GROMACS .gro file of C-alpha atoms in nm:
model
  227
    1MET     CA    1   0.749  -4.601  -4.969
    2VAL     CA    2   0.973  -4.284  -4.962
    3VAL     CA    3   1.115  -4.166  -4.638
    4THR     CA    4   1.343  -3.875  -4.535
    5SER     CA    5   1.718  -3.885  -4.495
    6HIS     CA    6   1.727  -3.561  -4.282
    7ASP     CA    7   1.791  -3.589  -3.917
    8GLN     CA    8   1.838  -3.228  -3.792
    9LEU     CA    9   1.543  -3.033  -3.653
   10GLY     CA   10   1.633  -2.701  -3.801
   11ASN     CA   11   1.863  -2.504  -3.571
   12SER     CA   12   1.723  -2.645  -3.254
   13GLY     CA   13   2.005  -2.894  -3.193
   14ARG     CA   14   1.756  -3.168  -3.173
   15LYS     CA   15   1.716  -3.475  -3.395
   16THR     CA   16   1.432  -3.559  -3.627
   17GLY     CA   17   1.365  -3.795  -3.913
   18LEU     CA   18   1.067  -4.009  -4.020
   19TRP     CA   19   0.785  -4.057  -3.763
   20LEU     CA   20   0.782  -4.427  -3.701
   21GLU     CA   21   0.405  -4.482  -3.683
   22GLU     CA   22   0.362  -4.324  -4.028
   23LEU     CA   23   0.596  -4.582  -4.178
   24ALA     CA   24   0.513  -4.886  -3.964
   25ALA     CA   25   0.132  -4.881  -3.987
   26PRO     CA   26   0.115  -4.846  -4.368
   27TYR     CA   27   0.400  -5.091  -4.423
   28LEU     CA   28   0.223  -5.357  -4.219
   29VAL     CA   29  -0.110  -5.289  -4.404
   30PHE     CA   30   0.062  -5.331  -4.740
   31ARG     CA   31   0.261  -5.642  -4.639
   32ASP     CA   32  -0.041  -5.806  -4.468
   33ALA     CA   33  -0.226  -5.754  -4.798
   34GLY     CA   34   0.051  -5.937  -4.985
   35LEU     CA   35   0.215  -5.650  -5.147
   36GLU     CA   36   0.586  -5.616  -5.211
   37VAL     CA   37   0.723  -5.299  -5.042
   38THR     CA   38   1.041  -5.108  -5.126
   39ILE     CA   39   1.161  -4.831  -4.890
   40ALA     CA   40   1.368  -4.551  -5.059
   41SER     CA   41   1.518  -4.230  -4.932
   42PRO     CA   42   1.718  -3.946  -5.089
   43LYS     CA   43   2.056  -4.066  -4.962
   44GLY     CA   44   1.984  -4.437  -4.941
   45GLY     CA   45   2.107  -4.657  -4.655
   46ARG     CA   46   1.981  -4.620  -4.298
   47ALA     CA   47   1.694  -4.378  -4.266
   48PRO     CA   48   1.674  -4.170  -3.947
   49ILE     CA   49   1.379  -4.214  -3.706
   50ASP     CA   50   1.257  -3.923  -3.499
   51PRO     CA   51   1.346  -4.014  -3.139
   52GLY     CA   52   1.008  -3.883  -3.020
   53SER     CA   53   0.839  -4.158  -3.222
   54LEU     CA   54   1.052  -4.420  -3.048
   55ALA     CA   55   0.956  -4.299  -2.696
   56GLU     CA   56   0.692  -4.496  -2.511
   57ALA     CA   57   0.432  -4.225  -2.574
   58GLY     CA   58   0.486  -4.260  -2.944
   59GLN     CA   59   0.450  -4.636  -2.955
   60THR     CA   60   0.154  -4.831  -3.095
   61GLU     CA   61   0.082  -5.195  -3.159
   62ASP     CA   62   0.204  -5.135  -3.517
   63THR     CA   63   0.532  -4.968  -3.420
   64ARG     CA   64   0.605  -5.242  -3.169
   65ARG     CA   65   0.535  -5.508  -3.440
   66PHE     CA   66   0.746  -5.320  -3.695
   67LEU     CA   67   1.044  -5.294  -3.458
   68GLN     CA   68   1.035  -5.674  -3.416
   69HIS     CA   69   0.989  -5.734  -3.793
   70THR     CA   70   1.324  -5.840  -3.924
   71GLU     CA   71   1.242  -5.786  -4.290
   72ALA     CA   72   1.100  -5.434  -4.217
   73MET     CA   73   1.390  -5.327  -4.005
   74ASP     CA   74   1.637  -5.453  -4.263
   75ALA     CA   75   1.464  -5.259  -4.537
   76LEU     CA   76   1.474  -4.940  -4.323
   77ALA     CA   77   1.851  -4.992  -4.262
   78LYS     CA   78   1.912  -5.042  -4.637
   79THR     CA   79   1.678  -4.797  -4.809
   80VAL     CA   80   1.717  -4.776  -5.185
   81PRO     CA   81   1.859  -4.439  -5.320
   82LEU     CA   82   1.566  -4.238  -5.454
   83SER     CA   83   1.760  -4.153  -5.763
   84GLY     CA   84   1.734  -4.514  -5.873
   85VAL     CA   85   1.358  -4.543  -5.829
   86ASN     CA   86   1.152  -4.553  -6.150
   87GLN     CA   87   0.766  -4.518  -6.121
   88SER     CA   88   0.728  -4.772  -6.396
   89ASP     CA   89   0.847  -5.035  -6.155
   90PHE     CA   90   0.572  -4.971  -5.897
   91ASP     CA   91   0.203  -4.963  -5.866
   92ALA     CA   92   0.183  -4.682  -5.606
   93VAL     CA   93   0.394  -4.450  -5.393
   94PHE     CA   94   0.347  -4.369  -5.016
   95PHE     CA   95   0.526  -4.097  -4.829
   96PRO     CA   96   0.532  -4.123  -4.448
   97GLY     CA   97   0.600  -3.799  -4.271
   98GLY     CA   98   0.790  -3.683  -3.971
   99HIS     CA   99   0.952  -3.338  -3.970
  100GLY     CA  100   1.251  -3.456  -4.172
  101PRO     CA  101   1.071  -3.434  -4.517
  102LEU     CA  102   1.017  -3.060  -4.473
  103TRP     CA  103   1.392  -3.017  -4.518
  104ASP     CA  104   1.488  -3.264  -4.788
  105LEU     CA  105   1.197  -3.431  -4.975
  106THR     CA  106   1.017  -3.098  -5.040
  107HIS     CA  107   1.313  -2.996  -5.255
  108ASP     CA  108   1.433  -3.332  -5.383
  109ARG     CA  109   1.396  -3.340  -5.765
  110HIS     CA  110   1.366  -3.718  -5.764
  111ALA     CA  111   1.073  -3.709  -5.509
  112LEU     CA  112   0.897  -3.429  -5.700
  113SER     CA  113   0.938  -3.609  -6.035
  114LEU     CA  114   0.822  -3.940  -5.882
  115ILE     CA  115   0.495  -3.781  -5.773
  116GLU     CA  116   0.437  -3.606  -6.094
  117GLN     CA  117   0.520  -3.912  -6.308
  118THR     CA  118   0.322  -4.153  -6.086
  119LEU     CA  119   0.004  -3.943  -6.102
  120ALA     CA  120   0.051  -3.889  -6.478
  121ALA     CA  121   0.073  -4.262  -6.526
  122GLY     CA  122  -0.269  -4.303  -6.350
  123LYS     CA  123  -0.126  -4.444  -6.032
  124PRO     CA  124  -0.206  -4.341  -5.679
  125VAL     CA  125   0.015  -4.136  -5.445
  126ALA     CA  126  -0.043  -4.104  -5.077
  127LEU     CA  127   0.135  -3.871  -4.826
  128VAL     CA  128   0.084  -3.846  -4.457
  129CYS     CA  129   0.130  -3.575  -4.190
  130HIS     CA  130   0.420  -3.354  -4.293
  131ALA     CA  131   0.477  -3.537  -4.626
  132PRO     CA  132   0.196  -3.338  -4.793
  133GLY     CA  133   0.446  -3.046  -4.760
  134ILE     CA  134   0.632  -3.216  -5.054
  135LEU     CA  135   0.330  -3.124  -5.270
  136THR     CA  136   0.409  -2.751  -5.240
  137ASN     CA  137   0.676  -2.799  -5.500
  138VAL     CA  138   0.501  -3.050  -5.726
  139LYS     CA  139   0.365  -2.920  -6.056
  140ALA     CA  140   0.051  -3.002  -6.248
  141SER     CA  141   0.074  -3.071  -6.629
  142ASP     CA  142   0.002  -2.695  -6.684
  143GLY     CA  143   0.298  -2.591  -6.462
  144GLY     CA  144   0.084  -2.470  -6.182
  145PRO     CA  145   0.076  -2.611  -5.827
  146ILE     CA  146  -0.045  -2.971  -5.816
  147VAL     CA  147  -0.276  -2.887  -5.525
  148ALA     CA  148  -0.458  -2.598  -5.692
  149GLY     CA  149  -0.828  -2.673  -5.674
  150ARG     CA  150  -0.768  -3.020  -5.515
  151ALA     CA  151  -0.888  -3.141  -5.182
  152VAL     CA  152  -0.599  -3.215  -4.942
  153THR     CA  153  -0.501  -3.235  -4.579
  154GLY     CA  154  -0.181  -3.249  -4.374
  155PHE     CA  155  -0.031  -3.157  -4.039
  156THR     CA  156  -0.221  -2.847  -3.935
  157ASN     CA  157  -0.093  -2.517  -3.792
  158ALA     CA  158  -0.267  -2.594  -3.472
  159GLU     CA  159  -0.099  -2.926  -3.446
  160GLU     CA  160   0.247  -2.774  -3.519
  161ALA     CA  161   0.171  -2.523  -3.243
  162ALA     CA  162   0.075  -2.807  -3.008
  163VAL     CA  163   0.418  -2.966  -3.050
  164HIS     CA  164   0.586  -2.630  -3.005
  165LEU     CA  165   0.769  -2.626  -3.345
  166THR     CA  166   0.598  -2.340  -3.528
  167ASP     CA  167   0.906  -2.135  -3.517
  168VAL     CA  168   1.141  -2.424  -3.603
  169VAL     CA  169   0.998  -2.570  -3.914
  170PRO     CA  170   1.094  -2.402  -4.247
  171PHE     CA  171   0.729  -2.344  -4.335
  172LEU     CA  172   0.384  -2.426  -4.222
  173LEU     CA  173   0.249  -2.668  -4.478
  174GLU     CA  174  -0.122  -2.575  -4.413
  175ASP     CA  175  -0.047  -2.204  -4.501
  176VAL     CA  176   0.142  -2.286  -4.814
  177LEU     CA  177  -0.108  -2.541  -4.943
  178ARG     CA  178  -0.395  -2.293  -4.886
  179ARG     CA  179  -0.198  -2.013  -5.067
  180GLN     CA  180  -0.150  -2.244  -5.363
  181GLY     CA  181  -0.526  -2.288  -5.396
  182ALA     CA  182  -0.573  -2.624  -5.223
  183ALA     CA  183  -0.915  -2.700  -5.056
  184PHE     CA  184  -0.745  -2.784  -4.722
  185SER     CA  185  -0.953  -2.962  -4.457
  186ALA     CA  186  -0.882  -3.089  -4.111
  187ALA     CA  187  -1.028  -3.279  -3.822
  188ALA     CA  188  -0.963  -3.215  -3.453
  189ASP     CA  189  -0.597  -3.212  -3.359
  190PHE     CA  190  -0.436  -3.561  -3.363
  191THR     CA  191  -0.750  -3.741  -3.480
  192PRO     CA  192  -0.766  -3.944  -3.804
  193HIS     CA  193  -0.851  -3.765  -4.119
  194VAL     CA  194  -0.785  -3.878  -4.475
  195VAL     CA  195  -0.880  -3.694  -4.795
  196GLU     CA  196  -0.898  -3.867  -5.136
  197ASP     CA  197  -0.897  -3.652  -5.446
  198GLY     CA  198  -0.870  -3.875  -5.747
  199LEU     CA  199  -0.534  -4.042  -5.728
  200LEU     CA  200  -0.401  -3.814  -5.462
  201ILE     CA  201  -0.454  -3.930  -5.100
  202THR     CA  202  -0.342  -3.730  -4.804
  203GLY     CA  203  -0.354  -3.795  -4.425
  204GLN     CA  204  -0.348  -3.528  -4.157
  205ASN     CA  205  -0.136  -3.673  -3.882
  206PRO     CA  206   0.018  -3.998  -3.743
  207PRO     CA  207  -0.323  -4.142  -3.642
  208SER     CA  208  -0.431  -4.110  -4.000
  209SER     CA  209  -0.159  -4.336  -4.131
  210THR     CA  210  -0.347  -4.670  -4.128
  211GLN     CA  211  -0.656  -4.518  -4.298
  212ALA     CA  212  -0.439  -4.351  -4.559
  213ALA     CA  213  -0.273  -4.692  -4.638
  214LEU     CA  214  -0.615  -4.863  -4.654
  215THR     CA  215  -0.745  -4.601  -4.889
  216LEU     CA  216  -0.447  -4.650  -5.116
  217LEU     CA  217  -0.498  -5.023  -5.096
  218ASP     CA  218  -0.866  -4.979  -5.200
  219THR     CA  219  -0.754  -4.774  -5.494
  220LEU     CA  220  -0.511  -5.038  -5.605
  221ARG     CA  221  -0.780  -5.305  -5.577
  222ALA     CA  222  -1.017  -5.102  -5.781
  223GLN     CA  223  -0.756  -5.067  -6.051
  224ALA     CA  224  -0.672  -5.433  -6.061
  225PRO     CA  225  -0.800  -5.627  -6.361
  226ALA     CA  226  -1.091  -5.859  -6.286
  227SER     CA  227  -0.977  -6.219  -6.254
   0.00000   0.00000   0.00000
């Protein structure tokens, strides 16, 4: 799982980071299924959590469980530097969102290469909410945008407007993905929506996190050799 290291919400003077539900729900899905999970970030060390996702309104059963999960909290406090992550050591990659990734992971050469190399190796990649914005700088084997002609979703323009950050974010990911030729789809604001296109899995918003993780888990199980 790859999370942001960025904690400044543009020039607003407010803090941001990862959105806790988007890390907590998938992490627990994977751990409950018996998978080993490594959490990485561009800078390594403690990853910032968006304060809004720690407020009572942002809490879920999964976030509360995660915050009481010693192993999970330790992993989040000691994330592995992304520069040391090699796709050959992992079966899949999952990118939680939050606004932070729009500023660092979208331009992080290690993150971009990890997605390109993981997909090229025939392994699944999942991204939720704002994390699909990272795909805007990921290239296909022909050098074009990875999303061209592919079905994807992500945090919508309407959802960005609903949280009053349209003029704060560096770009609107829905607009850029559409311009790059993606077949972008969305459900109603803040309702679960997950799109699977081959090995690329995208979720629209925080409530899509669990389903995105379950979809990734299904893909891994389908790839597992028969016992």
